[in-house]
C-alpha cells in the first residue's frame, strides 16, 4: 500500500499524542485495516519532520491502546480486531462496583521505558490520604476553579517542599502546574518567539523536543562531558546563535545520569551572566539525591527558572509540578499558563499539599531513594562487564551497547523479547545520522523487583546473542 502519512495538525496535544490519535482515527475509519503495516519509524519521522523518538512514542502509545503490535524483523502492524473504540473493553474500563482498577500495561511486556516511580503499597497510601481528605469541610470547593498561579496554600507548601533541595523561594515566586512538562511549555511560550533558538544539552529528554516542535523552536545541541554541559561549548553556542535561553538538567541528567559538580555549576552560571542567558533548570530528580549540589537557581536567582514536580519523588499520576522563578517573570508565566489551561485541578494539588504537610511526601522520598539504590545495584550486577552509567538515586541507567549493536535495532529486538526500553535516539535533539550506541533502561515502573530482574536478564541475554537474535528469551 501507499505509505500512510497522517496529518498531525488535525489532532491536539504533543506530536507523539497526535500521532497516536491519528492512528486511532485511521483504524476507526478503515484507512488502516487490520494487518496493515505502518511505515518504518525513521521513514515516517522524515516525512513528518519530527524525531524518530516522537514516532516511537506515538507507536508505543497506540500499542498500549491495543491498536498495534510490533514484530521483530518485520515491522509494526494494526492488530486484528482493533477498532480504536475501547468503551466496551473491560481491560480499559474502571468499574464502579468495587472491582479492581487495572494497571495500564501492555500484556506480556515488561515496561522499562518510563521513569515512573512505584512502591508496592501505593494503594494503601492513597486510600489513607483520600479518607483523611474526605473528613475535611468544604470539599466541594476543590471542584471549582483555582487561581491561575495556584491556591496560596498550595504555593506555600510547594515553597516549603522546594526548600529541601537548597533553593529558598517565597510562595509568590511559585506557579503550580500540571507537571513539569506543562511547566516547560509555559516557560518556553513566555520566554521565546517562534523559530528562536534554545540551547540544550547534546542529549535531552523527549519532552523538550515535543515542546520545541509545538512552539516551534530551534534546538541547538551543546556538547557534554562526564559532568554535563561544557561551559566552553555553552559560551561558543551562545555567541554563535545569539540565543537568550538555555535548558539544563544538572542533577541526575536524563538519560546519562550525570551529576554536575559545584565547580561546574559555578562555571555555567558565569557563562550565563556573561552572555545574558536565562537558565531553565530541570530539577525533577533533585529530591531523590541525599547530598546534592546547590541548585543553579540558588547560585543565580536573578536569571534562573527552576522547574520541578511531584512526579519522580511522589507519584507521576498526580500531575503536580511547579515553576520557581524571579518575581519579574511570574505574571508573564501566568498569562502563558492561563492560555494553556485557565488553571489546574485543585484536588491533586490538595493531595500533594497534604502529603507535604503530614510527612507522607518525605516518607515517600526516603523509600524511593532506598528502592532506587537497590535497583541500581541490581542493574550493575546484571550488566557486569559492560559500560553502564548509573547513580544510586536515579530511576534509570544508561547502557552502552557492544558492537555491532545499534540502538534502534536493540530496542526493537528487546521489545520482541518482551522488554520495552528507550533508544538514545529519543534523546538526540539534532537528528544526527549515527546516534551513539546507548539505551536508557528505566528501573522503577514495576512495583515488583522480580519483574525488573527478569527484564534485565532478558536484555543481557539479547546482548550476548547478538543482533541476529530472533528467538524469544526463555
PDB file of N, CA, C and O in Angstrom, residues 94 189 192 340 357:
ATOM      1  N   UNK A  94     -12.838   1.426  34.059  1.00  0.00           N
ATOM      2  CA  UNK A  94     -12.769   1.483  35.510  1.00  0.00           C
ATOM      3  C   UNK A  94     -14.166   1.208  36.048  1.00  0.00           C
ATOM      4  O   UNK A  94     -15.101   1.955  35.805  1.00  0.00           O
ATOM      5  N   UNK A 189       6.892  29.158  26.040  1.00  0.00           N
ATOM      6  CA  UNK A 189       5.946  30.071  25.386  1.00  0.00           C
ATOM      7  C   UNK A 189       6.161  31.505  25.844  1.00  0.00           C
ATOM      8  O   UNK A 189       6.133  32.449  25.038  1.00  0.00           O
ATOM      9  N   UNK A 192      10.046  32.964  24.647  1.00  0.00           N
ATOM     10  CA  UNK A 192      10.574  32.922  23.281  1.00  0.00           C
ATOM     11  C   UNK A 192       9.551  33.419  22.267  1.00  0.00           C
ATOM     12  O   UNK A 192       8.346  33.450  22.523  1.00  0.00           O
ATOM     13  N   UNK A 340      -2.923  28.089  28.273  1.00  0.00           N
ATOM     14  CA  UNK A 340      -2.856  26.630  28.143  1.00  0.00           C
ATOM     15  C   UNK A 340      -4.018  25.945  28.862  1.00  0.00           C
ATOM     16  O   UNK A 340      -4.637  25.023  28.342  1.00  0.00           O
ATOM     17  N   UNK A 357       2.631  18.341  54.123  1.00  0.00           N
ATOM     18  CA  UNK A 357       2.446  18.820  55.485  1.00  0.00           C
ATOM     19  C   UNK A 357       2.335  17.703  56.511  1.00  0.00           C
ATOM     20  O   UNK A 357       2.709  17.897  57.676  1.00  0.00           O
TER      21      UNK A 357
END
